[in-house]
Amino acid sequence: MKTLARLTVLAAAAALFAGCASAPTVTPALQDARASVSAAQADPAVLKYAALDVKKASDSLKRAEELSAHRESPADIDSAAYVASTQARTAMALAKAATEEDAIKAAEADRERARADANARRASAAQTQAADAQIAAANASADANVARQQAAALQQELADLQAKQTDRGMLVTLGDVLFEFGRAEVRPAAQASIAKLAHYLNQHPDRRVLIEGFTDSVGSDAANLALSQRRSQAVAAALRAQGVDPARVDTRGYGEAYPVASNASTSDRAMNRRVEVYISNDNQPVRARG
C-alpha cells in the first residue's frame, strides 16, 4: 500500500509539472513579426540591398522569441516584436527603393543610347533633344509634386502629434500614457506616436533633438528626478530603435520641476507627468532650460 501511495504521489507531481510547462506566450504582434521577418528574408532584393537591416530584424525577432519562450509579459513581447516588424518593413522599403533606383538608372542608360543614335542621325537630332527636354521637364514637375506631397505628409504627422513652434524649436508633448504609473518602460500602445516622431526626424537628418522628462509631485524629489531621467532616456532608446541617430539626441530629467498645472488634483498631476521633445529649427543643439 505504501508503494502504491508513493507511486500515486509521483504521478500527481509529474502531472503538475507537465501542466506548469506551458507553451510559449504567442501574441498577435509576435505572429506579425514572424511573418514580416520571414517575408523580408525570402525577398532576394532585400537580401541584396538591405542585408544588415534584415539581420537587425532577425536579431530583434530572436529577442521577442526568447521573451515568448520564457513567458514574459505580453507587453514586453509585443514591444520587441514591434521593433522586429518595423525593422523588417524598413528593410523591404529600402530594397524596393534601391530596385526602383536601378530601374531608373537602366532607363536613363537607355535614353543615353537613344540620344547617341539620334546624334548619328542629324536630321532627327533636334526633335529627339526637344522630346528629351519635355520628358525632363515632366519628371522635374513630378518630382516637385512628390516633394510637396512628402512635405505636406510630414507636416500632417507633426499636426497629428500636436507639435507647436516655440523659441527653443518645435515642441512635441508626450503625455503619461507612454508609461505605466511609476515606471519608465515605453508602453507598446505608445509606439505609434514614437514611430511618427521617428519618421519625421529621419526625414530631417539635420535636426537635433532634446528630450525632457517630468513627473508630478508624488514621491521624493530624488525618486522623481531619477524617474524623469529614465523616461527621457527610454524615449531616446525608442527613437534609436526606429533608426534615429543617437548622436542627434540629448536627454534631460527635471523631476517635478517646471509643472504645467497644479498638483492638487488627479487630472492636474497627469498633465505634469509628461515627456517633452524639442526639435531644433536647424542643425544646432536645442537650447537647454534656464
Short mmCIF file of N, CA, C and O in Angstrom, two decimals, residues 65-200:
data_model
loop_
_atom_site.label_atom_id
_atom_site.label_comp_id
_atom_site.label_asym_id
_atom_site.label_seq_id
_atom_site.Cartn_x
_atom_site.Cartn_y
_atom_site.Cartn_z
N GLU A 65 11.24 36.14 -29.46
CA GLU A 65 11.01 34.71 -29.29
C GLU A 65 11.52 34.23 -27.93
O GLU A 65 10.90 33.38 -27.27
N GLU A 66 12.65 34.80 -27.50
CA GLU A 66 13.17 34.42 -26.18
C GLU A 66 12.22 34.87 -25.07
O GLU A 66 11.97 34.12 -24.12
N LEU A 67 11.70 36.08 -25.20
CA LEU A 67 10.72 36.55 -24.22
C LEU A 67 9.48 35.66 -24.23
O LEU A 67 8.91 35.35 -23.19
N SER A 68 9.06 35.23 -25.44
CA SER A 68 7.90 34.36 -25.57
C SER A 68 8.18 33.01 -24.92
O SER A 68 7.34 32.48 -24.18
N ALA A 69 9.37 32.47 -25.18
CA ALA A 69 9.71 31.16 -24.62
C ALA A 69 9.77 31.19 -23.11
O ALA A 69 9.42 30.20 -22.45
N HIS A 70 10.19 32.33 -22.56
CA HIS A 70 10.26 32.46 -21.11
C HIS A 70 8.95 32.96 -20.51
O HIS A 70 8.89 33.27 -19.32
N ARG A 71 7.93 33.09 -21.38
CA ARG A 71 6.58 33.50 -20.95
C ARG A 71 6.62 34.83 -20.20
O ARG A 71 6.00 35.02 -19.17
N GLU A 72 7.40 35.80 -20.77
CA GLU A 72 7.43 37.14 -20.20
C GLU A 72 6.10 37.82 -20.49
O GLU A 72 5.23 37.28 -21.19
N SER A 73 5.94 39.05 -20.00
CA SER A 73 4.67 39.74 -20.17
C SER A 73 4.38 40.01 -21.64
O SER A 73 5.30 40.26 -22.42
N PRO A 74 3.09 39.94 -22.05
CA PRO A 74 2.73 40.24 -23.44
C PRO A 74 3.21 41.61 -23.88
O PRO A 74 3.58 41.81 -25.03
N ALA A 75 3.23 42.58 -22.96
CA ALA A 75 3.68 43.93 -23.33
C ALA A 75 5.14 43.92 -23.74
O ALA A 75 5.53 44.55 -24.73
N ASP A 76 6.00 43.20 -23.00
CA ASP A 76 7.42 43.12 -23.36
C ASP A 76 7.60 42.38 -24.68
O ASP A 76 8.42 42.76 -25.52
N ILE A 77 6.83 41.30 -24.86
CA ILE A 77 6.92 40.54 -26.11
C ILE A 77 6.49 41.41 -27.28
O ILE A 77 7.15 41.46 -28.32
N ASP A 78 5.37 42.13 -27.11
CA ASP A 78 4.86 42.99 -28.19
C ASP A 78 5.85 44.09 -28.53
O ASP A 78 6.02 44.46 -29.69
N SER A 79 6.51 44.64 -27.51
CA SER A 79 7.46 45.73 -27.76
C SER A 79 8.62 45.24 -28.63
O SER A 79 8.99 45.87 -29.61
N ALA A 80 9.19 44.07 -28.25
CA ALA A 80 10.29 43.51 -29.04
C ALA A 80 9.81 43.10 -30.43
O ALA A 80 10.51 43.30 -31.43
N ALA A 81 8.59 42.53 -30.50
CA ALA A 81 8.05 42.11 -31.80
C ALA A 81 7.81 43.32 -32.70
O ALA A 81 8.02 43.28 -33.91
N TYR A 82 7.34 44.42 -32.11
CA TYR A 82 7.08 45.63 -32.90
C TYR A 82 8.38 46.13 -33.54
O TYR A 82 8.39 46.53 -34.71
N VAL A 83 9.47 46.12 -32.76
CA VAL A 83 10.75 46.55 -33.30
C VAL A 83 11.16 45.65 -34.48
O VAL A 83 11.61 46.13 -35.53
N ALA A 84 10.99 44.32 -34.31
CA ALA A 84 11.35 43.39 -35.39
C ALA A 84 10.52 43.65 -36.64
O ALA A 84 11.04 43.68 -37.76
N SER A 85 9.19 43.83 -36.45
CA SER A 85 8.33 44.09 -37.61
C SER A 85 8.73 45.37 -38.31
O SER A 85 8.80 45.43 -39.54
N THR A 86 8.99 46.42 -37.54
CA THR A 86 9.36 47.71 -38.13
C THR A 86 10.67 47.60 -38.90
O THR A 86 10.81 48.12 -40.01
N GLN A 87 11.65 46.91 -38.32
CA GLN A 87 12.93 46.76 -39.00
C GLN A 87 12.79 45.93 -40.28
O GLN A 87 13.43 46.23 -41.29
N ALA A 88 11.93 44.90 -40.25
CA ALA A 88 11.72 44.09 -41.46
C ALA A 88 11.05 44.92 -42.55
O ALA A 88 11.45 44.87 -43.72
N ARG A 89 10.03 45.70 -42.16
CA ARG A 89 9.35 46.53 -43.17
C ARG A 89 10.30 47.61 -43.71
O ARG A 89 10.24 47.96 -44.89
N THR A 90 11.16 48.14 -42.83
CA THR A 90 12.15 49.11 -43.30
C THR A 90 13.09 48.49 -44.31
O THR A 90 13.42 49.10 -45.34
N ALA A 91 13.53 47.26 -44.05
CA ALA A 91 14.41 46.57 -44.98
C ALA A 91 13.74 46.39 -46.34
O ALA A 91 14.35 46.61 -47.39
N MET A 92 12.46 46.00 -46.31
CA MET A 92 11.74 45.81 -47.59
C MET A 92 11.56 47.14 -48.32
O MET A 92 11.66 47.20 -49.55
N ALA A 93 11.32 48.20 -47.56
CA ALA A 93 11.16 49.52 -48.20
C ALA A 93 12.48 49.98 -48.83
O ALA A 93 12.50 50.54 -49.94
N LEU A 94 13.59 49.75 -48.12
CA LEU A 94 14.90 50.12 -48.67
C LEU A 94 15.20 49.32 -49.94
O LEU A 94 15.72 49.87 -50.93
N ALA A 95 14.87 48.03 -49.92
CA ALA A 95 15.12 47.20 -51.10
C ALA A 95 14.27 47.66 -52.27
O ALA A 95 14.73 47.71 -53.41
N LYS A 96 13.01 48.01 -52.00
CA LYS A 96 12.14 48.50 -53.07
C LYS A 96 12.69 49.78 -53.67
O LYS A 96 12.72 49.94 -54.91
N ALA A 97 13.16 50.68 -52.79
CA ALA A 97 13.70 51.95 -53.29
C ALA A 97 14.95 51.72 -54.14
O ALA A 97 15.12 52.34 -55.19
N ALA A 98 15.81 50.81 -53.68
CA ALA A 98 17.03 50.52 -54.44
C ALA A 98 16.72 49.87 -55.77
O ALA A 98 17.34 50.18 -56.79
N THR A 99 15.73 48.97 -55.77
CA THR A 99 15.33 48.32 -57.03
C THR A 99 14.79 49.34 -58.01
O THR A 99 15.11 49.31 -59.21
N GLU A 100 13.96 50.24 -57.50
CA GLU A 100 13.41 51.29 -58.37
C GLU A 100 14.51 52.21 -58.89
O GLU A 100 14.47 52.66 -60.04
N GLU A 101 15.50 52.48 -58.03
CA GLU A 101 16.62 53.33 -58.47
C GLU A 101 17.40 52.65 -59.59
O GLU A 101 17.81 53.30 -60.56
N ASP A 102 17.60 51.32 -59.47
CA ASP A 102 18.28 50.59 -60.54
C ASP A 102 17.50 50.67 -61.85
O ASP A 102 18.08 50.83 -62.93
N ALA A 103 16.17 50.57 -61.72
CA ALA A 103 15.34 50.65 -62.92
C ALA A 103 15.45 52.03 -63.57
O ALA A 103 15.49 52.16 -64.80
N ILE A 104 15.50 53.06 -62.70
CA ILE A 104 15.63 54.42 -63.23
C ILE A 104 16.97 54.59 -63.94
O ILE A 104 17.06 55.18 -65.02
N LYS A 105 18.03 54.03 -63.33
CA LYS A 105 19.35 54.13 -63.95
C LYS A 105 19.37 53.39 -65.29
O LYS A 105 19.98 53.86 -66.26
N ALA A 106 18.70 52.24 -65.33
CA ALA A 106 18.64 51.50 -66.59
C ALA A 106 17.89 52.29 -67.65
O ALA A 106 18.29 52.34 -68.82
N ALA A 107 16.80 52.93 -67.22
CA ALA A 107 16.04 53.74 -68.16
C ALA A 107 16.85 54.93 -68.65
O ALA A 107 16.80 55.30 -69.83
N GLU A 108 17.63 55.52 -67.73
CA GLU A 108 18.48 56.63 -68.13
C GLU A 108 19.56 56.17 -69.12
O GLU A 108 19.88 56.89 -70.07
N ALA A 109 20.08 54.96 -68.87
CA ALA A 109 21.08 54.43 -69.81
C ALA A 109 20.47 54.22 -71.19
O ALA A 109 21.10 54.50 -72.23
N ASP A 110 19.21 53.74 -71.20
CA ASP A 110 18.53 53.56 -72.49
C ASP A 110 18.35 54.90 -73.19
O ASP A 110 18.50 55.00 -74.42
N ARG A 111 18.01 55.92 -72.41
CA ARG A 111 17.81 57.24 -73.02
C ARG A 111 19.13 57.78 -73.59
O ARG A 111 19.15 58.42 -74.65
N GLU A 112 20.23 57.49 -72.89
CA GLU A 112 21.54 57.94 -73.38
C GLU A 112 21.89 57.27 -74.71
O GLU A 112 22.41 57.91 -75.63
N ARG A 113 21.57 55.97 -74.80
CA ARG A 113 21.82 55.27 -76.07
C ARG A 113 20.95 55.85 -77.19
O ARG A 113 21.39 55.98 -78.33
N ALA A 114 19.71 56.20 -76.80
CA ALA A 114 18.82 56.79 -77.80
C ALA A 114 19.36 58.14 -78.29
O ALA A 114 19.29 58.46 -79.48
N ARG A 115 19.92 58.91 -77.33
CA ARG A 115 20.49 60.20 -77.72
C ARG A 115 21.70 60.01 -78.65
O ARG A 115 21.90 60.77 -79.61
N ALA A 116 22.53 58.98 -78.33
CA ALA A 116 23.70 58.72 -79.18
C ALA A 116 23.27 58.37 -80.60
O ALA A 116 23.88 58.84 -81.59
N ASP A 117 22.23 57.54 -80.71
CA ASP A 117 21.72 57.19 -82.04
C ASP A 117 21.16 58.42 -82.75
O ASP A 117 21.34 58.60 -83.97
N ALA A 118 20.49 59.28 -81.98
CA ALA A 118 19.90 60.48 -82.58
C ALA A 118 20.98 61.41 -83.10
O ALA A 118 20.81 62.07 -84.15
N ASN A 119 22.11 61.51 -82.32
CA ASN A 119 23.21 62.36 -82.78
C ASN A 119 23.79 61.86 -84.10
O ASN A 119 24.29 62.66 -84.90
N ALA A 120 23.75 60.54 -84.29
CA ALA A 120 24.25 59.98 -85.55
C ALA A 120 23.31 60.29 -86.70
O ALA A 120 23.69 60.26 -87.86
N ARG A 121 22.08 60.57 -86.35
CA ARG A 121 21.09 60.93 -87.40
C ARG A 121 20.78 62.42 -87.23
O ARG A 121 19.84 62.80 -86.53
N ARG A 122 21.60 63.24 -87.84
CA ARG A 122 21.49 64.69 -87.65
C ARG A 122 20.11 65.23 -88.00
O ARG A 122 19.66 66.22 -87.39
N ALA A 123 19.46 64.59 -88.91
CA ALA A 123 18.16 65.12 -89.33
C ALA A 123 17.15 65.08 -88.19
O ALA A 123 16.26 65.92 -88.11
N SER A 124 17.27 64.08 -87.30
CA SER A 124 16.27 63.94 -86.23
C SER A 124 16.80 64.36 -84.86
O SER A 124 16.11 64.22 -83.84
N ALA A 125 18.06 64.89 -84.84
CA ALA A 125 18.68 65.24 -83.57
C ALA A 125 17.88 66.30 -82.82
O ALA A 125 17.65 66.19 -81.60
N ALA A 126 17.44 67.33 -83.53
CA ALA A 126 16.71 68.42 -82.87
C ALA A 126 15.41 67.93 -82.25
O ALA A 126 15.05 68.30 -81.12
N GLN A 127 14.67 67.07 -83.00
CA GLN A 127 13.41 66.55 -82.48
C GLN A 127 13.64 65.67 -81.24
O GLN A 127 12.87 65.73 -80.28
N THR A 128 14.69 64.86 -81.31
CA THR A 128 14.99 63.98 -80.16
C THR A 128 15.32 64.80 -78.92
O THR A 128 14.85 64.50 -77.81
N GLN A 129 16.13 65.84 -79.08
CA GLN A 129 16.50 66.69 -77.95
C GLN A 129 15.28 67.40 -77.36
O GLN A 129 15.15 67.53 -76.14
N ALA A 130 14.40 67.85 -78.24
CA ALA A 130 13.20 68.52 -77.75
C ALA A 130 12.34 67.56 -76.94
O ALA A 130 11.78 67.91 -75.89
N ALA A 131 12.21 66.33 -77.44
CA ALA A 131 11.41 65.33 -76.72
C ALA A 131 12.02 65.03 -75.36
O ALA A 131 11.31 64.90 -74.35
N ASP A 132 13.36 64.90 -75.33
CA ASP A 132 14.03 64.64 -74.05
C ASP A 132 13.82 65.78 -73.07
O ASP A 132 13.66 65.56 -71.86
N ALA A 133 13.86 67.01 -73.59
CA ALA A 133 13.66 68.17 -72.72
C ALA A 133 12.27 68.15 -72.11
O ALA A 133 12.08 68.47 -70.92
N GLN A 134 11.28 67.77 -72.92
CA GLN A 134 9.91 67.69 -72.40
C GLN A 134 9.80 66.61 -71.32
O GLN A 134 9.12 66.80 -70.30
N ILE A 135 10.45 65.47 -71.55
CA ILE A 135 10.41 64.40 -70.56
C ILE A 135 11.06 64.86 -69.26
O ILE A 135 10.55 64.62 -68.16
N ALA A 136 12.23 65.55 -69.40
CA ALA A 136 12.93 66.03 -68.21
C ALA A 136 12.07 67.02 -67.43
O ALA A 136 12.01 66.99 -66.19
N ALA A 137 11.39 67.89 -68.17
CA ALA A 137 10.52 68.86 -67.51
C ALA A 137 9.37 68.18 -66.78
O ALA A 137 9.00 68.55 -65.65
N ALA A 138 8.81 67.17 -67.46
CA ALA A 138 7.72 66.42 -66.82
C ALA A 138 8.20 65.71 -65.57
O ALA A 138 7.51 65.69 -64.54
N ASN A 139 9.40 65.12 -65.65
CA ASN A 139 9.96 64.43 -64.48
C ASN A 139 10.23 65.41 -63.34
O ASN A 139 9.97 65.10 -62.17
N ALA A 140 10.77 66.59 -63.69
CA ALA A 140 11.05 67.59 -62.67
C ALA A 140 9.76 68.06 -62.00
O ALA A 140 9.70 68.23 -60.78
N SER A 141 8.73 68.23 -62.82
CA SER A 141 7.44 68.64 -62.27
C SER A 141 6.88 67.56 -61.36
O SER A 141 6.34 67.84 -60.27
N ALA A 142 7.02 66.30 -61.80
CA ALA A 142 6.53 65.18 -60.98
C ALA A 142 7.30 65.09 -59.68
O ALA A 142 6.72 64.87 -58.60
N ASP A 143 8.64 65.27 -59.75
CA ASP A 143 9.46 65.23 -58.54
C ASP A 143 9.07 66.35 -57.58
O ASP A 143 9.03 66.16 -56.35
N ALA A 144 8.80 67.52 -58.14
CA ALA A 144 8.40 68.65 -57.29
C ALA A 144 7.07 68.35 -56.60
O ALA A 144 6.89 68.66 -55.41
N ASN A 145 6.14 67.74 -57.34
CA ASN A 145 4.86 67.38 -56.74
C ASN A 145 5.04 66.36 -55.62
O ASN A 145 4.41 66.46 -54.56
N VAL A 146 5.91 65.37 -55.87
CA VAL A 146 6.18 64.35 -54.84
C VAL A 146 6.79 65.01 -53.61
O VAL A 146 6.42 64.69 -52.47
N ALA A 147 7.74 65.93 -53.83
CA ALA A 147 8.39 66.62 -52.70
C ALA A 147 7.37 67.41 -51.89
O ALA A 147 7.39 67.40 -50.66
N ARG A 148 6.45 68.08 -52.61
CA ARG A 148 5.42 68.85 -51.90
C ARG A 148 4.50 67.92 -51.11
O ARG A 148 4.11 68.23 -49.98
N GLN A 149 4.15 66.79 -51.72
CA GLN A 149 3.29 65.84 -51.02
C GLN A 149 3.97 65.27 -49.78
O GLN A 149 3.34 65.11 -48.73
N GLN A 150 5.27 64.97 -49.91
CA GLN A 150 6.01 64.46 -48.76
C GLN A 150 6.09 65.50 -47.65
O GLN A 150 5.94 65.17 -46.47
N ALA A 151 6.34 66.75 -48.05
CA ALA A 151 6.41 67.81 -47.05
C ALA A 151 5.07 67.97 -46.35
O ALA A 151 5.00 68.15 -45.12
N ALA A 152 3.99 67.91 -47.14
CA ALA A 152 2.66 68.03 -46.54
C ALA A 152 2.37 66.86 -45.60
O ALA A 152 1.77 67.04 -44.53
N ALA A 153 2.83 65.66 -45.99
CA ALA A 153 2.62 64.49 -45.14
C ALA A 153 3.38 64.62 -43.83
O ALA A 153 2.86 64.28 -42.76
N LEU A 154 4.61 65.13 -43.91
CA LEU A 154 5.40 65.32 -42.70
C LEU A 154 4.77 66.37 -41.79
O LEU A 154 4.74 66.22 -40.56
N GLN A 155 4.28 67.44 -42.38
CA GLN A 155 3.61 68.47 -41.59
C GLN A 155 2.36 67.90 -40.93
O GLN A 155 2.03 68.24 -39.79
N GLN A 156 1.65 67.01 -41.65
CA GLN A 156 0.47 66.38 -41.07
C GLN A 156 0.85 65.50 -39.89
O GLN A 156 0.12 65.43 -38.89
N GLU A 157 2.00 64.82 -40.00
CA GLU A 157 2.45 63.99 -38.88
C GLU A 157 2.71 64.85 -37.65
O GLU A 157 2.35 64.47 -36.53
N LEU A 158 3.35 66.01 -37.86
CA LEU A 158 3.57 66.91 -36.73
C LEU A 158 2.24 67.41 -36.16
O LEU A 158 2.08 67.55 -34.95
N ALA A 159 1.29 67.66 -37.07
CA ALA A 159 -0.03 68.09 -36.61
C ALA A 159 -0.69 66.98 -35.80
O ALA A 159 -1.33 67.24 -34.77
N ASP A 160 -0.54 65.72 -36.24
CA ASP A 160 -1.10 64.60 -35.50
C ASP A 160 -0.47 64.49 -34.11
O ASP A 160 -1.13 64.05 -33.16
N LEU A 161 0.81 64.85 -34.01
CA LEU A 161 1.49 64.82 -32.72
C LEU A 161 1.24 66.10 -31.91
O LEU A 161 1.79 66.26 -30.82
N GLN A 162 0.43 67.01 -32.46
CA GLN A 162 0.09 68.27 -31.82
C GLN A 162 1.36 69.09 -31.50
O GLN A 162 1.51 69.65 -30.42
N ALA A 163 2.27 69.13 -32.47
CA ALA A 163 3.51 69.89 -32.30
C ALA A 163 3.22 71.38 -32.42
O ALA A 163 2.31 71.80 -33.14
N LYS A 164 3.99 72.16 -31.70
CA LYS A 164 3.84 73.61 -31.79
C LYS A 164 5.22 74.27 -31.75
O LYS A 164 6.17 73.74 -31.16
N GLN A 165 5.34 75.41 -32.42
CA GLN A 165 6.61 76.12 -32.51
C GLN A 165 6.85 76.91 -31.22
O GLN A 165 5.93 77.57 -30.70
N THR A 166 8.06 76.85 -30.69
CA THR A 166 8.46 77.65 -29.52
C THR A 166 9.78 78.33 -29.84
O THR A 166 10.40 78.08 -30.87
N ASP A 167 10.25 79.17 -28.91
CA ASP A 167 11.52 79.85 -29.14
C ASP A 167 12.71 78.91 -29.03
O ASP A 167 13.83 79.27 -29.38
N ARG A 168 12.47 77.66 -28.56
CA ARG A 168 13.55 76.67 -28.46
C ARG A 168 13.46 75.63 -29.57
O ARG A 168 14.30 74.73 -29.65
N GLY A 169 12.47 75.74 -30.44
CA GLY A 169 12.28 74.77 -31.51
C GLY A 169 10.87 74.22 -31.50
O GLY A 169 9.99 74.69 -30.76
N MET A 170 10.62 73.20 -32.33
CA MET A 170 9.31 72.56 -32.40
C MET A 170 9.12 71.67 -31.18
O MET A 170 9.97 70.84 -30.87
N LEU A 171 7.99 71.84 -30.47
CA LEU A 171 7.73 71.08 -29.25
C LEU A 171 6.66 70.03 -29.49
O LEU A 171 5.57 70.33 -29.97
N VAL A 172 6.98 68.77 -29.14
CA VAL A 172 6.02 67.68 -29.16
C VAL A 172 5.91 67.17 -27.72
O VAL A 172 6.90 66.74 -27.13
N THR A 173 4.71 67.23 -27.15
CA THR A 173 4.50 66.78 -25.78
C THR A 173 3.88 65.39 -25.79
O THR A 173 2.84 65.17 -26.39
N LEU A 174 4.55 64.46 -25.11
CA LEU A 174 4.06 63.09 -24.99
C LEU A 174 3.58 62.90 -23.56
O LEU A 174 4.37 62.97 -22.61
N GLY A 175 2.29 62.65 -23.39
CA GLY A 175 1.70 62.56 -22.06
C GLY A 175 2.08 61.30 -21.32
O GLY A 175 2.83 60.45 -21.81
N ASP A 176 1.54 61.12 -20.10
CA ASP A 176 1.92 59.99 -19.26
C ASP A 176 1.35 58.67 -19.76
O ASP A 176 1.62 57.61 -19.19
N VAL A 177 0.56 58.69 -20.87
CA VAL A 177 0.07 57.43 -21.43
C VAL A 177 1.22 56.61 -22.01
O VAL A 177 1.05 55.44 -22.34
N LEU A 178 2.42 57.21 -22.14
CA LEU A 178 3.57 56.46 -22.65
C LEU A 178 4.03 55.40 -21.67
O LEU A 178 4.63 54.41 -22.06
N PHE A 179 3.77 55.60 -20.37
CA PHE A 179 4.35 54.74 -19.35
C PHE A 179 3.29 54.27 -18.37
O PHE A 179 2.28 54.93 -18.15
N GLU A 180 3.56 53.13 -17.75
CA GLU A 180 2.78 52.71 -16.61
C GLU A 180 3.13 53.63 -15.45
O GLU A 180 4.21 54.21 -15.39
N PHE A 181 2.22 53.73 -14.46
CA PHE A 181 2.45 54.62 -13.33
C PHE A 181 3.73 54.20 -12.60
O PHE A 181 3.91 53.04 -12.24
N GLY A 182 4.64 55.15 -12.42
CA GLY A 182 5.86 54.90 -11.68
C GLY A 182 6.91 54.11 -12.42
O GLY A 182 7.94 53.76 -11.85
N ARG A 183 6.72 53.84 -13.72
CA ARG A 183 7.68 53.04 -14.49
C ARG A 183 8.21 53.86 -15.66
O ARG A 183 7.66 54.90 -16.01
N ALA A 184 9.31 53.35 -16.27
CA ALA A 184 9.97 54.10 -17.34
C ALA A 184 10.06 53.32 -18.64
O ALA A 184 10.75 53.74 -19.56
N GLU A 185 9.37 52.17 -18.74
CA GLU A 185 9.37 51.43 -20.00
C GLU A 185 8.26 51.95 -20.90
O GLU A 185 7.11 52.05 -20.48
N VAL A 186 8.60 52.26 -22.15
CA VAL A 186 7.60 52.78 -23.09
C VAL A 186 6.57 51.70 -23.38
O VAL A 186 6.91 50.57 -23.74
N ARG A 187 5.29 52.02 -23.23
CA ARG A 187 4.23 51.05 -23.46
C ARG A 187 4.07 50.79 -24.96
O ARG A 187 4.27 51.69 -25.78
N PRO A 188 3.72 49.55 -25.34
CA PRO A 188 3.52 49.26 -26.77
C PRO A 188 2.50 50.18 -27.42
O PRO A 188 2.62 50.54 -28.58
N ALA A 189 1.48 50.59 -26.65
CA ALA A 189 0.44 51.45 -27.22
C ALA A 189 0.99 52.81 -27.64
O ALA A 189 0.38 53.51 -28.45
N ALA A 190 2.15 53.19 -27.09
CA ALA A 190 2.72 54.49 -27.43
C ALA A 190 3.65 54.41 -28.64
O ALA A 190 4.15 55.44 -29.10
N GLN A 191 3.89 53.21 -29.18
CA GLN A 191 4.84 53.06 -30.27
C GLN A 191 4.41 53.79 -31.53
O GLN A 191 5.25 54.22 -32.32
N ALA A 192 3.10 53.93 -31.74
CA ALA A 192 2.63 54.63 -32.95
C ALA A 192 3.09 56.09 -32.93
O ALA A 192 3.57 56.62 -33.94
N SER A 193 2.96 56.74 -31.77
CA SER A 193 3.42 58.13 -31.66
C SER A 193 4.93 58.22 -31.82
O SER A 193 5.45 59.12 -32.49
N ILE A 194 5.65 57.27 -31.22
CA ILE A 194 7.11 57.25 -31.35
C ILE A 194 7.49 57.07 -32.81
O ILE A 194 8.42 57.71 -33.32
N ALA A 195 6.78 56.17 -33.52
CA ALA A 195 7.09 55.90 -34.92
C ALA A 195 6.88 57.15 -35.78
O ALA A 195 7.68 57.45 -36.68
N LYS A 196 5.80 57.90 -35.53
CA LYS A 196 5.54 59.13 -36.29
C LYS A 196 6.67 60.14 -36.06
O LYS A 196 7.16 60.77 -36.99
N LEU A 197 7.06 60.28 -34.80
CA LEU A 197 8.12 61.23 -34.47
C LEU A 197 9.44 60.79 -35.12
O LEU A 197 10.16 61.62 -35.69
N ALA A 198 9.74 59.49 -35.05
CA ALA A 198 10.98 58.98 -35.65
C ALA A 198 10.98 59.19 -37.16
O ALA A 198 12.02 59.54 -37.75
N HIS A 199 9.82 58.96 -37.80
CA HIS A 199 9.75 59.15 -39.25
C HIS A 199 10.06 60.60 -39.61
O HIS A 199 10.81 60.86 -40.57
N TYR A 200 9.50 61.53 -38.86
CA TYR A 200 9.76 62.95 -39.14
C TYR A 200 11.25 63.24 -38.97
O TYR A 200 11.87 63.91 -39.82
#
